[in-house]
Each structure stands twice: as structure tokens, then as C-alpha cells.
């Protein structure tokens, strides 16, 4: 339902959902009347811009709480959870030691699998939930005829650099791109706070995040080629209007904007190139899990805990998972059915 500037009548309020969108923070407040005179628990869900459209859809369909949903990036979501400022932290990457450090915690408590062996300073013990799979799409302008297939070596020439391999300035400086023009490359892609940023560079740069990291992301250079944004729609619009642009974002934004930009087929080594799609999720080289972090495993000892538990059970239910394909994500059981069942069991 849409509301005009004249306000909201009692009748309109009774018809389920009020969504207020705050553009600067990309935040959504989903309010549903309880119907029985009892005030509903209010939950805060924050984080990944990739997870955001999913979180909004889940919050609108879930009737057990009023949920405020906001973006801001995976780092923001995890940080908000660890500080006790959010009930659910959305992340398109695993939690890292630096997330604990950011809130004054001990980085060594964070394990390689994104779990934690001890609480953050405020007492929050993060629990990881895999809620969906996403396909990361590398995209170019529709007029681009020379980079329909890219391997990881190509991507490193475009998106990364080191002392022995400077980043390509012009498209025809990328080895192996037939017909590439002598035109400057322009990159429009997520910023450093985004889990999508981390995932992309972790995938293409050997030893990413270690002292022996092989290359640096182009954003760290001073050439001004990498234009970062926390808003995937800004990225898509920029690539759509620039013939020499390239970038990346979650597959959902490609689904939501069919024909606006061109997806690139990817290959790790340059042998078999795979197009991003639901059908190809098992063989596409940039498919990743999406996460929600909570403070421990929620239970029914408090009303808030019960609401969080019910919400997670809904997300992992057949009904909650059925929402995924319609907005560009992959259901968990298509990739790891045993993980889905084990997470359901933890909540029972």
C-alpha cells in the first residue's frame, strides 16, 4: 500500500504495514498491528546491503515482531550486534578478528569459520546462521563487447596491483582481451565496509588478509579508477551509463534490473567460463553464503529471545526460504540441505 502526504488514517493503519525508508541510512521500519491489544516486541536488524532486500522481505512477512531493518554494510551489522545495538547482524562475509578489535575485543577469539570462542567485551556471544546463498555478479556496460568472459588473472589486472604487476589503465592493457579498446577502465563497486568487497578480493587475491597477501585492491591506489559506494543501485547506474565501466554486486540487483547491464562469465583459470545464475550456483566460482549473527542461540526464556527465535525459525522454514528466488537469492537446501536441517534443529 502507498501512503500520500495527507497522513495515515486509522483504517489505513489497520491494513498491515507501514514502511518508512530513510535514504541516508537505507533503513526500513516494518510495523504490524498486533490485533490482540498486545504490543509486539521491536527488533533491530542491521548490516549487509546484499542481505538488505531479503531482510526487508522476511520482516514484512513475519508476524511475530515489529522489525527495524537497515543496511550500512556487513562491518556495521556485526559491530552493531557486538555492541548490543542490534538484535540481528546481517553479513555477506564471515566475522573476522578485526570485528572484535573494532569494539575493543580480542581478535584471537574469532575463529577462521566466522564463529567466536568467547564473548565480545559487552558480553555478546555471536552465533552464526547461514540463511541463503548469493551469486556475486561481475558486470559491464551493455556496449562492452570485449570482456564477456573474464578469468581471475584478468580480474587481478583490472581490480588489483602490486610492484611487479601494476593495474591496467586502459582496457587494451589487460592481457588476452581480444578487441579491447584503448579506453580508460572505470570501476564502480562496493566500498571497504561491504562484505561483498571482502568476498570479491578474498576470491581473486591469493592470501587475502594475511601479511603475505599477494596484491592490493585497486581502491588502495591513488589512481582514482575505483569509485566505491555502499549503494548497489548507485553502482549499477554508473556502469549503465559508462561504456568503459566494470563493477560487481550481488546477483539480486541484476535480477531486479534486467537488461540494464551485462553479466560477465567467470573462470578461475581460463578453462570453463560460467555465467551467474541459479542453475549454475554449484559451478559458478563466486557463489557465497549469507549470514545473520545473533547473541547466542535465542530461546524462549525472554519475550525478546522468543521473538528472535521465532523469526529465525521463519527465515529457515520452507515459507521463509521460498521468498529467496523471487528476489534473486538461492535457497539453502539447493546448496547444503544438511546445514539447513542442522540449523533448524538448533532452534528446536
mmCIF file of C-alpha atoms in Angstrom:
data_model
loop_
_atom_site.group_PDB
_atom_site.id
_atom_site.type_symbol
_atom_site.label_atom_id
_atom_site.label_comp_id
_atom_site.label_asym_id
_atom_site.label_seq_id
_atom_site.Cartn_x
_atom_site.Cartn_y
_atom_site.Cartn_z
ATOM 1 C CA UNK A 1 0.000 0.000 0.000
ATOM 2 C CA UNK A 2 1.217 3.543 -0.756
ATOM 3 C CA UNK A 3 0.560 6.475 1.560
ATOM 4 C CA UNK A 4 0.179 10.071 0.426
ATOM 5 C CA UNK A 5 1.299 13.281 2.123
ATOM 6 C CA UNK A 6 -2.061 13.764 3.809
ATOM 7 C CA UNK A 7 -1.244 11.264 6.555
ATOM 8 C CA UNK A 8 -2.385 7.813 7.576
ATOM 9 C CA UNK A 9 -5.945 7.144 8.632
ATOM 10 C CA UNK A 10 -6.938 4.605 11.264
ATOM 11 C CA UNK A 11 -8.303 2.357 8.550
ATOM 12 C CA UNK A 12 -5.054 2.507 6.619
ATOM 13 C CA UNK A 13 -3.005 1.726 9.720
ATOM 14 C CA UNK A 14 -5.080 -1.381 10.296
ATOM 15 C CA UNK A 15 -4.073 -2.725 6.918
ATOM 16 C CA UNK A 16 -0.775 -4.254 7.977
ATOM 17 C CA UNK A 17 2.444 -2.456 7.025
ATOM 18 C CA UNK A 18 3.962 0.962 7.326
ATOM 19 C CA UNK A 19 7.422 1.175 5.764
ATOM 20 C CA UNK A 20 9.463 4.298 6.313
ATOM 21 C CA UNK A 21 12.567 4.484 4.141
ATOM 22 C CA UNK A 22 15.410 6.660 5.387
ATOM 23 C CA UNK A 23 17.548 7.190 2.309
ATOM 24 C CA UNK A 24 20.772 8.130 4.075
ATOM 25 C CA UNK A 25 20.807 5.030 6.254
ATOM 26 C CA UNK A 26 18.847 2.770 3.941
ATOM 27 C CA UNK A 27 16.605 1.814 6.835
ATOM 28 C CA UNK A 28 13.155 0.278 6.858
ATOM 29 C CA UNK A 29 10.730 0.112 9.747
ATOM 30 C CA UNK A 30 8.119 -2.588 9.382
ATOM 31 C CA UNK A 31 5.167 -2.055 11.737
ATOM 32 C CA UNK A 32 2.311 -4.504 12.062
ATOM 33 C CA UNK A 33 -0.627 -4.069 14.448
ATOM 34 C CA UNK A 34 -0.816 -6.947 16.882
ATOM 35 C CA UNK A 35 -4.571 -7.295 16.581
ATOM 36 C CA UNK A 36 -4.957 -8.580 20.159
ATOM 37 C CA UNK A 37 -4.124 -5.411 22.061
ATOM 38 C CA UNK A 38 -0.656 -6.650 22.980
ATOM 39 C CA UNK A 39 2.327 -4.564 21.941
ATOM 40 C CA UNK A 40 4.750 -6.546 19.820
ATOM 41 C CA UNK A 41 8.452 -6.883 20.535
ATOM 42 C CA UNK A 42 10.549 -4.497 18.450
ATOM 43 C CA UNK A 43 13.699 -5.998 16.937
ATOM 44 C CA UNK A 44 16.607 -4.272 15.210
ATOM 45 C CA UNK A 45 18.268 -5.930 12.218
ATOM 46 C CA UNK A 46 21.231 -4.182 10.566
ATOM 47 C CA UNK A 47 24.128 -4.804 8.215
ATOM 48 C CA UNK A 48 24.889 -6.093 4.747
ATOM 49 C CA UNK A 49 23.446 -4.208 1.776
ATOM 50 C CA UNK A 50 23.325 -7.558 -0.022
ATOM 51 C CA UNK A 51 21.135 -9.108 2.665
ATOM 52 C CA UNK A 52 19.005 -5.949 2.969
ATOM 53 C CA UNK A 53 16.309 -6.783 0.362
ATOM 54 C CA UNK A 54 15.999 -10.251 1.886
ATOM 55 C CA UNK A 55 15.739 -8.876 5.411
ATOM 56 C CA UNK A 56 13.033 -6.419 4.355
ATOM 57 C CA UNK A 57 11.040 -9.197 2.679
ATOM 58 C CA UNK A 58 11.341 -11.501 5.691
ATOM 59 C CA UNK A 59 10.424 -8.721 8.121
ATOM 60 C CA UNK A 60 7.314 -7.873 6.104
ATOM 61 C CA UNK A 61 6.114 -11.489 6.099
ATOM 62 C CA UNK A 62 6.942 -12.285 9.738
ATOM 63 C CA UNK A 63 4.107 -11.517 12.155
ATOM 64 C CA UNK A 64 5.812 -12.153 15.480
ATOM 65 C CA UNK A 65 7.581 -8.807 15.932
ATOM 66 C CA UNK A 66 7.982 -5.286 14.577
ATOM 67 C CA UNK A 67 11.391 -5.228 12.908
ATOM 68 C CA UNK A 68 13.521 -2.214 12.018
ATOM 69 C CA UNK A 69 15.802 -3.214 9.126
ATOM 70 C CA UNK A 70 18.796 -1.172 7.964
ATOM 71 C CA UNK A 71 21.838 -1.584 5.727
ATOM 72 C CA UNK A 72 25.227 0.040 6.181
ATOM 73 C CA UNK A 73 27.416 -2.941 5.317
ATOM 74 C CA UNK A 74 28.483 -6.195 6.960
ATOM 75 C CA UNK A 75 31.001 -4.481 9.236
ATOM 76 C CA UNK A 76 28.280 -2.186 10.540
ATOM 77 C CA UNK A 77 25.908 -5.086 11.168
ATOM 78 C CA UNK A 78 28.423 -7.185 13.085
ATOM 79 C CA UNK A 79 29.632 -4.142 15.009
ATOM 80 C CA UNK A 80 26.056 -3.228 15.988
ATOM 81 C CA UNK A 81 25.408 -6.763 17.226
ATOM 82 C CA UNK A 82 28.645 -6.921 19.243
ATOM 83 C CA UNK A 83 27.852 -3.572 20.865
ATOM 84 C CA UNK A 84 24.335 -4.693 21.735
ATOM 85 C CA UNK A 85 22.807 -2.115 19.396
ATOM 86 C CA UNK A 86 21.140 -4.689 17.135
ATOM 87 C CA UNK A 87 19.382 -7.999 17.730
ATOM 88 C CA UNK A 88 20.457 -9.417 14.373
ATOM 89 C CA UNK A 89 23.582 -8.526 12.386
ATOM 90 C CA UNK A 90 23.443 -9.248 8.655
ATOM 91 C CA UNK A 91 26.707 -10.150 6.919
ATOM 92 C CA UNK A 92 27.685 -11.276 3.448
ATOM 93 C CA UNK A 93 31.048 -12.365 4.833
ATOM 94 C CA UNK A 94 32.314 -14.220 7.866
ATOM 95 C CA UNK A 95 33.004 -12.355 11.070
ATOM 96 C CA UNK A 96 36.723 -11.529 11.402
ATOM 97 C CA UNK A 97 39.137 -10.792 14.211
ATOM 98 C CA UNK A 98 39.076 -7.144 13.177
ATOM 99 C CA UNK A 99 35.366 -7.036 14.050
ATOM 100 C CA UNK A 100 36.235 -7.863 17.662
ATOM 101 C CA UNK A 101 39.119 -5.388 17.605
ATOM 102 C CA UNK A 102 36.762 -2.643 16.408
ATOM 103 C CA UNK A 103 34.729 -2.951 19.624
ATOM 104 C CA UNK A 104 37.748 -3.303 21.907
ATOM 105 C CA UNK A 105 37.798 -7.098 21.923
ATOM 106 C CA UNK A 106 40.400 -9.828 21.471
ATOM 107 C CA UNK A 107 40.810 -10.719 17.791
ATOM 108 C CA UNK A 108 42.157 -14.176 18.658
ATOM 109 C CA UNK A 109 38.719 -15.198 19.951
ATOM 110 C CA UNK A 110 37.351 -15.189 16.400
ATOM 111 C CA UNK A 111 37.772 -18.480 14.551
ATOM 112 C CA UNK A 112 38.513 -18.991 10.863
ATOM 113 C CA UNK A 113 34.935 -20.170 10.238
ATOM 114 C CA UNK A 114 33.457 -16.881 11.469
ATOM 115 C CA UNK A 115 32.413 -18.178 14.882
ATOM 116 C CA UNK A 116 33.815 -16.970 18.208
ATOM 117 C CA UNK A 117 35.269 -18.930 21.119
ATOM 118 C CA UNK A 118 34.438 -16.185 23.595
ATOM 119 C CA UNK A 119 32.215 -13.139 24.001
ATOM 120 C CA UNK A 120 32.847 -9.564 22.922
ATOM 121 C CA UNK A 121 33.657 -7.051 25.704
ATOM 122 C CA UNK A 122 29.987 -6.230 26.306
ATOM 123 C CA UNK A 123 29.125 -9.896 26.795
ATOM 124 C CA UNK A 124 27.618 -10.623 23.383
ATOM 125 C CA UNK A 125 28.457 -14.160 22.226
ATOM 126 C CA UNK A 126 27.899 -14.108 18.447
ATOM 127 C CA UNK A 127 26.169 -17.088 16.876
ATOM 128 C CA UNK A 128 26.415 -17.539 13.101
ATOM 129 C CA UNK A 129 23.454 -18.569 10.945
ATOM 130 C CA UNK A 130 23.698 -19.265 7.217
ATOM 131 C CA UNK A 131 20.368 -18.119 5.784
ATOM 132 C CA UNK A 132 20.805 -18.116 1.996
ATOM 133 C CA UNK A 133 23.299 -18.262 -0.853
ATOM 134 C CA UNK A 134 24.172 -15.383 -3.119
ATOM 135 C CA UNK A 135 25.837 -15.265 -6.503
ATOM 136 C CA UNK A 136 28.236 -12.345 -6.905
ATOM 137 C CA UNK A 137 27.974 -10.886 -10.398
ATOM 138 C CA UNK A 138 30.749 -9.061 -12.236
ATOM 139 C CA UNK A 139 29.024 -6.729 -14.688
ATOM 140 C CA UNK A 140 29.920 -4.393 -17.551
ATOM 141 C CA UNK A 141 28.111 -1.883 -19.735
ATOM 142 C CA UNK A 142 25.838 -3.334 -22.407
ATOM 143 C CA UNK A 143 28.048 -1.841 -25.142
ATOM 144 C CA UNK A 144 31.101 -3.734 -23.890
ATOM 145 C CA UNK A 145 31.979 -6.394 -26.497
ATOM 146 C CA UNK A 146 35.460 -7.360 -25.293
ATOM 147 C CA UNK A 147 35.081 -8.669 -21.728
ATOM 148 C CA UNK A 148 32.167 -11.083 -21.814
ATOM 149 C CA UNK A 149 34.454 -13.746 -20.349
ATOM 150 C CA UNK A 150 36.998 -12.964 -17.637
ATOM 151 C CA UNK A 151 39.230 -15.210 -15.561
ATOM 152 C CA UNK A 152 40.873 -14.397 -12.238
ATOM 153 C CA UNK A 153 44.065 -13.233 -13.947
ATOM 154 C CA UNK A 154 42.043 -10.695 -15.950
ATOM 155 C CA UNK A 155 40.289 -9.538 -12.785
ATOM 156 C CA UNK A 156 43.589 -9.013 -10.979
ATOM 157 C CA UNK A 157 44.873 -6.789 -13.806
ATOM 158 C CA UNK A 158 41.697 -4.716 -13.548
ATOM 159 C CA UNK A 159 40.973 -4.658 -9.808
ATOM 160 C CA UNK A 160 44.351 -5.161 -8.110
ATOM 161 C CA UNK A 161 48.040 -4.297 -8.285
ATOM 162 C CA UNK A 162 51.482 -4.846 -6.777
ATOM 163 C CA UNK A 163 55.042 -3.723 -7.515
ATOM 164 C CA UNK A 164 55.581 -6.307 -10.250
ATOM 165 C CA UNK A 165 52.108 -6.027 -11.822
ATOM 166 C CA UNK A 166 50.673 -2.509 -11.991
ATOM 167 C CA UNK A 167 46.943 -2.244 -12.565
ATOM 168 C CA UNK A 168 45.886 -1.823 -16.182
ATOM 169 C CA UNK A 169 44.977 1.775 -17.002
ATOM 170 C CA UNK A 170 43.424 1.039 -20.401
ATOM 171 C CA UNK A 171 41.300 -1.912 -21.438
ATOM 172 C CA UNK A 172 43.799 -2.986 -24.112
ATOM 173 C CA UNK A 173 46.455 -3.354 -21.381
ATOM 174 C CA UNK A 174 44.618 -6.359 -19.927
ATOM 175 C CA UNK A 175 46.315 -9.421 -21.496
ATOM 176 C CA UNK A 176 44.081 -11.690 -23.547
ATOM 177 C CA UNK A 177 41.108 -9.392 -24.169
ATOM 178 C CA UNK A 178 40.516 -9.533 -27.914
ATOM 179 C CA UNK A 179 39.234 -6.290 -29.377
ATOM 180 C CA UNK A 180 39.629 -4.296 -26.170
ATOM 181 C CA UNK A 181 39.821 -0.550 -26.888
ATOM 182 C CA UNK A 182 42.449 1.934 -25.789
ATOM 183 C CA UNK A 183 39.973 3.453 -23.359
ATOM 184 C CA UNK A 184 40.431 4.040 -19.639
ATOM 185 C CA UNK A 185 38.951 1.483 -17.266
ATOM 186 C CA UNK A 186 36.486 2.846 -14.706
ATOM 187 C CA UNK A 187 35.470 0.726 -11.718
ATOM 188 C CA UNK A 188 32.239 1.177 -9.761
ATOM 189 C CA UNK A 189 31.984 -1.292 -6.902
ATOM 190 C CA UNK A 190 31.322 -1.689 -3.148
ATOM 191 C CA UNK A 191 33.371 0.089 -0.503
ATOM 192 C CA UNK A 192 35.607 -1.446 2.156
ATOM 193 C CA UNK A 193 32.801 -1.736 4.729
ATOM 194 C CA UNK A 194 30.961 -4.152 2.461
ATOM 195 C CA UNK A 195 31.167 -7.901 2.862
ATOM 196 C CA UNK A 196 30.836 -8.088 -0.915
ATOM 197 C CA UNK A 197 34.109 -6.154 -1.223
ATOM 198 C CA UNK A 198 35.869 -8.570 1.125
ATOM 199 C CA UNK A 199 34.465 -11.633 -0.591
ATOM 200 C CA UNK A 200 35.433 -10.456 -4.081
ATOM 201 C CA UNK A 201 39.041 -9.695 -3.199
ATOM 202 C CA UNK A 202 39.411 -12.754 -0.992
ATOM 203 C CA UNK A 203 38.379 -14.774 -4.039
ATOM 204 C CA UNK A 204 40.773 -13.260 -6.600
ATOM 205 C CA UNK A 205 43.806 -12.253 -4.487
ATOM 206 C CA UNK A 206 45.922 -15.073 -3.030
ATOM 207 C CA UNK A 207 46.491 -14.928 0.747
ATOM 208 C CA UNK A 208 43.988 -12.091 1.157
ATOM 209 C CA UNK A 209 44.124 -10.561 4.640
ATOM 210 C CA UNK A 210 47.463 -12.139 5.539
ATOM 211 C CA UNK A 211 50.878 -10.496 5.884
ATOM 212 C CA UNK A 212 51.883 -12.286 2.681
ATOM 213 C CA UNK A 213 48.867 -11.004 0.693
ATOM 214 C CA UNK A 214 49.901 -11.172 -2.969
ATOM 215 C CA UNK A 215 48.320 -7.940 -4.243
ATOM 216 C CA UNK A 216 46.464 -4.845 -3.076
ATOM 217 C CA UNK A 217 42.919 -3.900 -4.088
ATOM 218 C CA UNK A 218 42.826 -1.023 -6.535
ATOM 219 C CA UNK A 219 40.854 1.111 -4.101
ATOM 220 C CA UNK A 220 44.094 1.499 -2.124
ATOM 221 C CA UNK A 221 45.896 3.048 -5.091
ATOM 222 C CA UNK A 222 45.896 6.755 -5.872
ATOM 223 C CA UNK A 223 44.776 6.492 -9.499
ATOM 224 C CA UNK A 224 41.112 7.262 -8.763
ATOM 225 C CA UNK A 225 39.847 4.460 -11.010
ATOM 226 C CA UNK A 226 37.930 2.627 -8.273
ATOM 227 C CA UNK A 227 34.777 4.556 -7.335
ATOM 228 C CA UNK A 228 33.406 2.977 -4.124
ATOM 229 C CA UNK A 229 29.796 3.096 -2.989
ATOM 230 C CA UNK A 230 27.725 1.471 -0.257
ATOM 231 C CA UNK A 231 24.684 1.593 -2.557
ATOM 232 C CA UNK A 232 24.435 -1.122 -5.205
ATOM 233 C CA UNK A 233 21.930 0.951 -7.161
ATOM 234 C CA UNK A 234 24.489 3.755 -7.472
ATOM 235 C CA UNK A 235 26.986 1.215 -8.802
ATOM 236 C CA UNK A 236 24.539 -0.200 -11.329
ATOM 237 C CA UNK A 237 23.508 3.246 -12.587
ATOM 238 C CA UNK A 238 27.128 4.328 -13.077
ATOM 239 C CA UNK A 239 28.016 1.207 -15.069
ATOM 240 C CA UNK A 240 24.857 1.503 -17.129
ATOM 241 C CA UNK A 241 25.875 5.000 -18.245
ATOM 242 C CA UNK A 242 29.595 4.369 -18.908
ATOM 243 C CA UNK A 243 30.685 2.119 -21.780
ATOM 244 C CA UNK A 244 34.116 1.525 -20.228
ATOM 245 C CA UNK A 245 32.890 0.746 -16.716
ATOM 246 C CA UNK A 246 33.056 -2.521 -14.803
ATOM 247 C CA UNK A 247 31.988 -3.498 -11.311
ATOM 248 C CA UNK A 248 30.410 -6.155 -9.128
ATOM 249 C CA UNK A 249 27.479 -6.659 -6.761
ATOM 250 C CA UNK A 250 25.056 -9.330 -5.570
ATOM 251 C CA UNK A 251 23.066 -11.234 -8.190
ATOM 252 C CA UNK A 252 19.789 -9.928 -6.755
ATOM 253 C CA UNK A 253 20.470 -6.463 -8.142
ATOM 254 C CA UNK A 254 20.989 -7.963 -11.576
ATOM 255 C CA UNK A 255 17.659 -9.791 -11.308
ATOM 256 C CA UNK A 256 15.892 -6.629 -10.146
ATOM 257 C CA UNK A 257 17.248 -4.627 -13.102
ATOM 258 C CA UNK A 258 17.091 -6.958 -16.109
ATOM 259 C CA UNK A 259 18.899 -5.713 -19.191
ATOM 260 C CA UNK A 260 20.450 -2.651 -17.535
ATOM 261 C CA UNK A 261 23.969 -4.094 -17.503
ATOM 262 C CA UNK A 262 25.679 -7.203 -18.857
ATOM 263 C CA UNK A 263 26.818 -10.078 -16.577
ATOM 264 C CA UNK A 264 30.287 -11.484 -17.223
ATOM 265 C CA UNK A 265 31.042 -15.190 -17.449
ATOM 266 C CA UNK A 266 33.804 -16.105 -14.984
ATOM 267 C CA UNK A 267 36.504 -18.749 -14.741
ATOM 268 C CA UNK A 268 39.156 -19.296 -12.097
ATOM 269 C CA UNK A 269 41.801 -20.470 -14.544
ATOM 270 C CA UNK A 270 40.522 -19.583 -18.006
ATOM 271 C CA UNK A 271 39.221 -23.017 -18.971
ATOM 272 C CA UNK A 272 35.473 -23.228 -18.329
ATOM 273 C CA UNK A 273 33.571 -19.925 -18.136
ATOM 274 C CA UNK A 274 30.290 -19.928 -16.198
ATOM 275 C CA UNK A 275 27.502 -17.350 -16.281
ATOM 276 C CA UNK A 276 25.951 -16.241 -12.969
ATOM 277 C CA UNK A 277 22.563 -17.920 -12.494
ATOM 278 C CA UNK A 278 20.561 -20.009 -10.036
ATOM 279 C CA UNK A 279 21.122 -23.101 -12.157
ATOM 280 C CA UNK A 280 24.901 -22.624 -12.123
ATOM 281 C CA UNK A 281 25.339 -21.992 -8.395
ATOM 282 C CA UNK A 282 27.235 -25.280 -7.897
ATOM 283 C CA UNK A 283 29.853 -24.474 -10.571
ATOM 284 C CA UNK A 284 29.930 -20.665 -10.624
ATOM 285 C CA UNK A 285 33.196 -19.544 -8.959
ATOM 286 C CA UNK A 286 31.706 -16.655 -6.968
ATOM 287 C CA UNK A 287 28.798 -18.159 -5.035
ATOM 288 C CA UNK A 288 28.793 -17.401 -1.305
ATOM 289 C CA UNK A 289 26.750 -17.953 1.854
ATOM 290 C CA UNK A 290 24.877 -15.088 3.512
ATOM 291 C CA UNK A 291 24.753 -14.846 7.295
ATOM 292 C CA UNK A 292 22.798 -13.466 10.194
ATOM 293 C CA UNK A 293 24.562 -13.186 13.557
ATOM 294 C CA UNK A 294 22.676 -13.236 16.861
ATOM 295 C CA UNK A 295 23.690 -13.063 20.518
ATOM 296 C CA UNK A 296 23.895 -16.786 21.203
ATOM 297 C CA UNK A 297 21.200 -19.272 20.252
ATOM 298 C CA UNK A 298 17.931 -17.481 21.044
ATOM 299 C CA UNK A 299 15.452 -19.254 23.312
ATOM 300 C CA UNK A 300 12.082 -18.600 24.921
ATOM 301 C CA UNK A 301 13.397 -17.507 28.337
ATOM 302 C CA UNK A 302 12.520 -13.891 27.455
ATOM 303 C CA UNK A 303 9.976 -12.333 25.098
ATOM 304 C CA UNK A 304 12.804 -10.843 23.030
ATOM 305 C CA UNK A 305 14.606 -14.167 22.825
ATOM 306 C CA UNK A 306 11.382 -15.890 21.816
ATOM 307 C CA UNK A 307 10.770 -13.304 19.078
ATOM 308 C CA UNK A 308 14.300 -13.697 17.675
ATOM 309 C CA UNK A 309 13.986 -17.485 17.795
ATOM 310 C CA UNK A 310 10.613 -17.402 16.038
ATOM 311 C CA UNK A 311 11.999 -15.037 13.403
ATOM 312 C CA UNK A 312 14.987 -17.290 12.665
ATOM 313 C CA UNK A 313 12.712 -20.323 12.516
ATOM 314 C CA UNK A 314 10.597 -18.467 9.968
ATOM 315 C CA UNK A 315 13.657 -17.497 7.908
ATOM 316 C CA UNK A 316 14.840 -21.124 7.807
ATOM 317 C CA UNK A 317 11.362 -22.560 7.223
ATOM 318 C CA UNK A 318 10.094 -23.644 3.821
ATOM 319 C CA UNK A 319 7.952 -20.492 3.770
ATOM 320 C CA UNK A 320 10.861 -18.194 4.556
ATOM 321 C CA UNK A 321 13.189 -19.908 2.102
ATOM 322 C CA UNK A 322 10.545 -19.754 -0.638
ATOM 323 C CA UNK A 323 10.943 -15.963 -0.648
ATOM 324 C CA UNK A 324 14.566 -16.190 -1.845
ATOM 325 C CA UNK A 325 14.301 -16.957 -5.586
ATOM 326 C CA UNK A 326 11.834 -14.157 -6.203
ATOM 327 C CA UNK A 327 14.366 -11.534 -5.156
ATOM 328 C CA UNK A 328 17.464 -13.112 -6.638
ATOM 329 C CA UNK A 329 18.882 -15.449 -3.984
ATOM 330 C CA UNK A 330 19.454 -19.196 -3.746
ATOM 331 C CA UNK A 331 17.620 -21.380 -1.225
ATOM 332 C CA UNK A 332 19.903 -23.016 1.297
ATOM 333 C CA UNK A 333 18.689 -26.557 0.628
ATOM 334 C CA UNK A 334 19.833 -26.338 -3.010
ATOM 335 C CA UNK A 335 23.420 -25.925 -1.827
ATOM 336 C CA UNK A 336 23.635 -27.535 1.618
ATOM 337 C CA UNK A 337 20.471 -29.293 2.796
ATOM 338 C CA UNK A 338 22.237 -30.836 5.802
ATOM 339 C CA UNK A 339 23.273 -27.392 7.066
ATOM 340 C CA UNK A 340 19.690 -26.187 6.802
ATOM 341 C CA UNK A 341 18.437 -29.131 8.844
ATOM 342 C CA UNK A 342 21.157 -28.804 11.492
ATOM 343 C CA UNK A 343 20.348 -25.119 11.988
ATOM 344 C CA UNK A 344 16.648 -25.877 12.280
ATOM 345 C CA UNK A 345 17.471 -28.480 14.930
ATOM 346 C CA UNK A 346 19.475 -25.925 16.967
ATOM 347 C CA UNK A 347 16.360 -23.783 17.246
ATOM 348 C CA UNK A 348 14.036 -26.628 18.317
#
